[in-house]
Each structure stands twice: as structure tokens, then as C-alpha cells.
Amino acid sequence: MEDLYFKIRRQYIESQRNQILPHNINVEDQYEALYSNKNNLTRSFNYEFDELNPFELEEKVALLYEMLGYKSEATKKSGDQGADVIIVEPKTGIKSVIQIKKYTSKVSNSAIQQVIAAKAFYNAQEAIVMTTNYFTKSAIDLAENTGVILYDRDQFSAFISRVSKL
């Protein structure tokens, strides 16, 4: 299901590349800045995936979404109400909250519950949990029943690879 999601998202992003972004974004300057850093970002992200601290990981994810044309922002380090990154798709205005878990063990239900709360708190339409590990069966079941999108270690890595090819 995640592959289908990525395929649809990628097709949509490619179809919207020439659309006008919000007026406060200088597209040429943003693209130039992001493109010039893209190879270094992707290379360092893949090699340092496990060495990044949680806050660096959140900043990298925010930057990756900016490379896709989203308005994105990493939230404050504490009191974020369950969202580490907030993204807004520029054409549709769809807001998503992302919870990022850098864990050495599987991610449990609590991460799903946190991002559900963040979705309500930030009035978002989508909730996403990304991890450098994997999810427990219980977390997967809860996510499926609540519409939370999950990126396990493999899907997170695939996301990085896909962004680097754009």
C-alpha cells in the first residue's frame, strides 16, 4: 500500500512542478538552494541515518519535504503535541503532521496515539509516523484502523531515495 501511496504522490508532484506556489515563496531561489544541497543532504542522510540525533532527523525530514515543494517546518523540541514536522501541500493546502521516532526497538501504539492527537491539535488532514526501526503489530493495527500512514525503516529509506531522484 505504501508503494501505491508513493507512486500516486510522485505522479501528483511531477504534474504540479510548474504550478505556482504560494506568493511568499521565491521558487527559483528556493529550488536553487535546495538543489545545490540535495546531493549532500541525501548522501549524508543515508550514511548518517543512524548517527543523527532525533532533532537533526526532524530537520532533515522537513528539508526533504521542502525539496518536494511542500511548506514544512520542524516543531519546537518539547511541547510539540505529538508532531515533529508539519507539512502543507501548496496546491491543495492539505496539512499533515509527522511524528518521527528514532528508536532502537520497535515503535509501539503510543507513537500512533501521539500523532492522532497532533492531527487533531494542528487541524491536520493526514497523520504520518516515520521511524528508523519498525512497528509492533499492535501499532500497525491501530494505524490501519485510524488512517495513520506508517513509514518503517525500509520505507523511510525508500522515501529518501525517491526524493533524491527528483
PDB file of C-alpha atoms in Angstrom:
ATOM      1  CA  MET A   1       0.000   0.000   0.000  1.00  0.00           C
ATOM      2  CA  GLU A   2       2.858   2.384   0.793  1.00  0.00           C
ATOM      3  CA  ASP A   3       4.324   1.860  -2.698  1.00  0.00           C
ATOM      4  CA  LEU A   4       0.991   2.846  -4.233  1.00  0.00           C
ATOM      5  CA  TYR A   5       0.892   5.916  -1.991  1.00  0.00           C
ATOM      6  CA  PHE A   6       4.400   6.947  -3.099  1.00  0.00           C
ATOM      7  CA  LYS A   7       3.559   6.306  -6.751  1.00  0.00           C
ATOM      8  CA  ILE A   8       0.437   8.468  -6.588  1.00  0.00           C
ATOM      9  CA  ARG A   9       2.225  11.197  -4.612  1.00  0.00           C
ATOM     10  CA  ARG A  10       5.147  11.222  -7.024  1.00  0.00           C
ATOM     11  CA  GLN A  11       2.861  11.426 -10.059  1.00  0.00           C
ATOM     12  CA  TYR A  12       0.968  14.277  -8.435  1.00  0.00           C
ATOM     13  CA  ILE A  13       4.165  16.133  -7.520  1.00  0.00           C
ATOM     14  CA  GLU A  14       5.531  15.716 -11.042  1.00  0.00           C
ATOM     15  CA  SER A  15       2.275  17.001 -12.523  1.00  0.00           C
ATOM     16  CA  GLN A  16       2.374  20.038 -10.246  1.00  0.00           C
ATOM     17  CA  ARG A  17       6.002  21.076 -10.705  1.00  0.00           C
ATOM     18  CA  ASN A  18       5.100  24.020 -12.899  1.00  0.00           C
ATOM     19  CA  GLN A  19       2.191  25.186 -10.758  1.00  0.00           C
ATOM     20  CA  ILE A  20       2.573  28.422  -8.824  1.00  0.00           C
ATOM     21  CA  LEU A  21       3.459  28.028  -5.171  1.00  0.00           C
ATOM     22  CA  PRO A  22       2.244  30.481  -2.504  1.00  0.00           C
ATOM     23  CA  HIS A  23       3.232  34.075  -3.266  1.00  0.00           C
ATOM     24  CA  ASN A  24       5.716  34.326  -0.407  1.00  0.00           C
ATOM     25  CA  ILE A  25       7.971  31.621  -1.872  1.00  0.00           C
ATOM     26  CA  ASN A  26      10.534  32.612  -4.487  1.00  0.00           C
ATOM     27  CA  VAL A  27      10.535  29.361  -6.438  1.00  0.00           C
ATOM     28  CA  GLU A  28      13.780  29.917  -8.349  1.00  0.00           C
ATOM     29  CA  ASP A  29      15.752  30.844  -5.230  1.00  0.00           C
ATOM     30  CA  GLN A  30      14.263  28.002  -3.201  1.00  0.00           C
ATOM     31  CA  TYR A  31      14.892  25.448  -5.943  1.00  0.00           C
ATOM     32  CA  GLU A  32      18.468  26.637  -6.452  1.00  0.00           C
ATOM     33  CA  ALA A  33      19.211  26.480  -2.730  1.00  0.00           C
ATOM     34  CA  LEU A  34      17.626  23.077  -2.279  1.00  0.00           C
ATOM     35  CA  TYR A  35      19.024  21.563  -5.459  1.00  0.00           C
ATOM     36  CA  SER A  36      22.566  22.674  -4.661  1.00  0.00           C
ATOM     37  CA  ASN A  37      22.306  20.917  -1.277  1.00  0.00           C
ATOM     38  CA  LYS A  38      20.328  17.894  -2.478  1.00  0.00           C
ATOM     39  CA  ASN A  39      23.216  15.540  -3.194  1.00  0.00           C
ATOM     40  CA  ASN A  40      24.995  16.357   0.053  1.00  0.00           C
ATOM     41  CA  LEU A  41      21.751  16.084   2.017  1.00  0.00           C
ATOM     42  CA  THR A  42      20.823  12.728   0.550  1.00  0.00           C
ATOM     43  CA  ARG A  43      24.305  11.288   0.825  1.00  0.00           C
ATOM     44  CA  SER A  44      24.753  12.445   4.404  1.00  0.00           C
ATOM     45  CA  PHE A  45      21.227  11.360   5.325  1.00  0.00           C
ATOM     46  CA  ASN A  46      21.748   7.824   4.024  1.00  0.00           C
ATOM     47  CA  TYR A  47      25.181   7.423   5.581  1.00  0.00           C
ATOM     48  CA  GLU A  48      24.274   9.066   8.863  1.00  0.00           C
ATOM     49  CA  PHE A  49      20.757   7.687   9.164  1.00  0.00           C
ATOM     50  CA  ASP A  50      21.550   6.022  12.462  1.00  0.00           C
ATOM     51  CA  GLU A  51      24.017   8.632  13.723  1.00  0.00           C
ATOM     52  CA  LEU A  52      21.720  11.654  13.507  1.00  0.00           C
ATOM     53  CA  ASN A  53      20.188  12.768  16.761  1.00  0.00           C
ATOM     54  CA  PRO A  54      16.382  12.980  16.814  1.00  0.00           C
ATOM     55  CA  PHE A  55      16.338  16.760  16.272  1.00  0.00           C
ATOM     56  CA  GLU A  56      18.693  16.572  13.286  1.00  0.00           C
ATOM     57  CA  LEU A  57      16.499  13.845  11.849  1.00  0.00           C
ATOM     58  CA  GLU A  58      13.427  16.076  12.175  1.00  0.00           C
ATOM     59  CA  GLU A  59      15.227  18.940  10.411  1.00  0.00           C
ATOM     60  CA  LYS A  60      16.316  16.628   7.590  1.00  0.00           C
ATOM     61  CA  VAL A  61      12.756  15.378   7.067  1.00  0.00           C
ATOM     62  CA  ALA A  62      11.473  18.973   6.959  1.00  0.00           C
ATOM     63  CA  LEU A  63      14.097  19.791   4.323  1.00  0.00           C
ATOM     64  CA  LEU A  64      13.227  16.703   2.270  1.00  0.00           C
ATOM     65  CA  TYR A  65       9.604  17.803   2.125  1.00  0.00           C
ATOM     66  CA  GLU A  66      10.686  21.308   1.129  1.00  0.00           C
ATOM     67  CA  MET A  67      12.565  19.685  -1.748  1.00  0.00           C
ATOM     68  CA  LEU A  68       9.218  18.209  -2.817  1.00  0.00           C
ATOM     69  CA  GLY A  69       7.661  21.670  -2.814  1.00  0.00           C
ATOM     70  CA  TYR A  70       5.837  21.441   0.482  1.00  0.00           C
ATOM     71  CA  LYS A  71       5.791  24.174   3.063  1.00  0.00           C
ATOM     72  CA  SER A  72       7.361  22.436   6.033  1.00  0.00           C
ATOM     73  CA  GLU A  73       8.529  23.223   9.495  1.00  0.00           C
ATOM     74  CA  ALA A  74      10.086  21.266  12.306  1.00  0.00           C
ATOM     75  CA  THR A  75       8.266  21.968  15.555  1.00  0.00           C
ATOM     76  CA  LYS A  76       9.916  23.005  18.812  1.00  0.00           C
ATOM     77  CA  LYS A  77      11.905  20.373  20.657  1.00  0.00           C
ATOM     78  CA  SER A  78       9.423  19.933  23.507  1.00  0.00           C
ATOM     79  CA  GLY A  79       5.724  20.522  23.888  1.00  0.00           C
ATOM     80  CA  ASP A  80       5.098  19.763  20.212  1.00  0.00           C
ATOM     81  CA  GLN A  81       1.820  17.958  20.990  1.00  0.00           C
ATOM     82  CA  GLY A  82       2.969  14.869  19.088  1.00  0.00           C
ATOM     83  CA  ALA A  83       4.104  16.464  15.822  1.00  0.00           C
ATOM     84  CA  ASP A  84       7.791  16.793  14.970  1.00  0.00           C
ATOM     85  CA  VAL A  85       7.261  18.163  11.456  1.00  0.00           C
ATOM     86  CA  ILE A  86       4.238  19.871   9.935  1.00  0.00           C
ATOM     87  CA  ILE A  87       3.891  19.951   6.173  1.00  0.00           C
ATOM     88  CA  VAL A  88       1.396  21.656   3.877  1.00  0.00           C
ATOM     89  CA  GLU A  89       0.930  20.689   0.252  1.00  0.00           C
ATOM     90  CA  PRO A  90       0.962  24.048  -1.565  1.00  0.00           C
ATOM     91  CA  LYS A  91      -1.747  23.459  -4.179  1.00  0.00           C
ATOM     92  CA  THR A  92      -4.335  21.613  -2.098  1.00  0.00           C
ATOM     93  CA  GLY A  93      -3.487  23.048   1.313  1.00  0.00           C
ATOM     94  CA  ILE A  94      -3.584  19.557   2.817  1.00  0.00           C
ATOM     95  CA  LYS A  95      -1.815  19.707   6.158  1.00  0.00           C
ATOM     96  CA  SER A  96      -0.029  16.655   7.541  1.00  0.00           C
ATOM     97  CA  VAL A  97       1.634  16.104  10.882  1.00  0.00           C
ATOM     98  CA  ILE A  98       4.659  13.841  11.103  1.00  0.00           C
ATOM     99  CA  GLN A  99       5.910  12.085  14.215  1.00  0.00           C
ATOM    100  CA  ILE A 100       9.494  10.833  13.830  1.00  0.00           C
ATOM    101  CA  LYS A 101      10.752   8.068  16.091  1.00  0.00           C
ATOM    102  CA  LYS A 102      14.447   7.295  16.278  1.00  0.00           C
ATOM    103  CA  TYR A 103      14.212   4.077  18.263  1.00  0.00           C
ATOM    104  CA  THR A 104      16.458   1.086  18.804  1.00  0.00           C
ATOM    105  CA  SER A 105      13.384  -1.099  19.371  1.00  0.00           C
ATOM    106  CA  LYS A 106      10.071  -1.408  17.569  1.00  0.00           C
ATOM    107  CA  VAL A 107       7.697   1.549  17.760  1.00  0.00           C
ATOM    108  CA  SER A 108       4.541   0.855  19.766  1.00  0.00           C
ATOM    109  CA  ASN A 109       0.980   2.201  19.898  1.00  0.00           C
ATOM    110  CA  SER A 110       1.990   5.301  21.827  1.00  0.00           C
ATOM    111  CA  ALA A 111       3.536   6.896  18.718  1.00  0.00           C
ATOM    112  CA  ILE A 112       0.325   6.311  16.786  1.00  0.00           C
ATOM    113  CA  GLN A 113      -1.731   7.768  19.638  1.00  0.00           C
ATOM    114  CA  GLN A 114       0.566  10.819  19.799  1.00  0.00           C
ATOM    115  CA  VAL A 115       0.252  11.572  16.090  1.00  0.00           C
ATOM    116  CA  ILE A 116      -3.532  11.135  16.229  1.00  0.00           C
ATOM    117  CA  ALA A 117      -3.588  13.759  18.990  1.00  0.00           C
ATOM    118  CA  ALA A 118      -1.288  16.000  16.927  1.00  0.00           C
ATOM    119  CA  LYS A 119      -3.582  15.667  13.912  1.00  0.00           C
ATOM    120  CA  ALA A 120      -6.474  16.981  15.986  1.00  0.00           C
ATOM    121  CA  PHE A 121      -4.394  19.655  17.744  1.00  0.00           C
ATOM    122  CA  TYR A 122      -2.989  21.108  14.497  1.00  0.00           C
ATOM    123  CA  ASN A 123      -6.218  20.619  12.489  1.00  0.00           C
ATOM    124  CA  ALA A 124      -4.359  18.417  10.014  1.00  0.00           C
ATOM    125  CA  GLN A 125      -5.887  16.124   7.419  1.00  0.00           C
ATOM    126  CA  GLU A 126      -3.159  13.456   7.500  1.00  0.00           C
ATOM    127  CA  ALA A 127      -1.021  11.871  10.193  1.00  0.00           C
ATOM    128  CA  ILE A 128       2.291  10.141   9.480  1.00  0.00           C
ATOM    129  CA  VAL A 129       4.754   8.250  11.696  1.00  0.00           C
ATOM    130  CA  MET A 130       8.281   7.654  10.406  1.00  0.00           C
ATOM    131  CA  THR A 131      10.841   5.530  12.202  1.00  0.00           C
ATOM    132  CA  THR A 132      14.408   4.370  11.845  1.00  0.00           C
ATOM    133  CA  ASN A 133      13.203   0.989  13.109  1.00  0.00           C
ATOM    134  CA  TYR A 134       9.968  -0.972  12.632  1.00  0.00           C
ATOM    135  CA  PHE A 135       6.473  -1.037  14.168  1.00  0.00           C
ATOM    136  CA  THR A 136       4.842  -3.527  16.519  1.00  0.00           C
ATOM    137  CA  LYS A 137       1.863  -5.449  15.148  1.00  0.00           C
ATOM    138  CA  SER A 138      -0.362  -3.576  17.571  1.00  0.00           C
ATOM    139  CA  ALA A 139       0.893  -0.207  16.252  1.00  0.00           C
ATOM    140  CA  ILE A 140       0.293  -1.334  12.668  1.00  0.00           C
ATOM    141  CA  ASP A 141      -3.241  -2.453  13.532  1.00  0.00           C
ATOM    142  CA  LEU A 142      -4.016   0.860  15.253  1.00  0.00           C
ATOM    143  CA  ALA A 143      -2.607   2.841  12.318  1.00  0.00           C
ATOM    144  CA  GLU A 144      -4.655   0.857   9.799  1.00  0.00           C
ATOM    145  CA  ASN A 145      -7.840   1.458  11.776  1.00  0.00           C
ATOM    146  CA  THR A 146      -7.218   5.188  12.237  1.00  0.00           C
ATOM    147  CA  GLY A 147      -5.778   6.084   8.832  1.00  0.00           C
ATOM    148  CA  VAL A 148      -2.280   6.891  10.113  1.00  0.00           C
ATOM    149  CA  ILE A 149       0.393   6.451   7.437  1.00  0.00           C
ATOM    150  CA  LEU A 150       3.452   4.482   8.576  1.00  0.00           C
ATOM    151  CA  TYR A 151       6.999   4.580   7.227  1.00  0.00           C
ATOM    152  CA  ASP A 152       9.150   1.850   8.748  1.00  0.00           C
ATOM    153  CA  ARG A 153      12.928   1.801   8.349  1.00  0.00           C
ATOM    154  CA  ASP A 154      12.778   0.409   4.809  1.00  0.00           C
ATOM    155  CA  GLN A 155      10.033   2.766   3.646  1.00  0.00           C
ATOM    156  CA  PHE A 156      11.770   5.734   5.278  1.00  0.00           C
ATOM    157  CA  SER A 157      14.939   4.875   3.375  1.00  0.00           C
ATOM    158  CA  ALA A 158      12.952   4.438   0.144  1.00  0.00           C
ATOM    159  CA  PHE A 159      11.379   7.876   0.684  1.00  0.00           C
ATOM    160  CA  ILE A 160      14.847   9.412   0.905  1.00  0.00           C
ATOM    161  CA  SER A 161      15.917   7.659  -2.293  1.00  0.00           C
ATOM    162  CA  ARG A 162      12.818   8.806  -4.149  1.00  0.00           C
ATOM    163  CA  VAL A 163      13.298  12.423  -3.114  1.00  0.00           C
ATOM    164  CA  SER A 164      16.916  12.344  -4.219  1.00  0.00           C
ATOM    165  CA  LYS A 165      15.844  11.276  -7.726  1.00  0.00           C
ATOM    166  CA  LEU A 166      13.522  14.264  -8.238  1.00  0.00           C
TER     167      LEU A 166
END
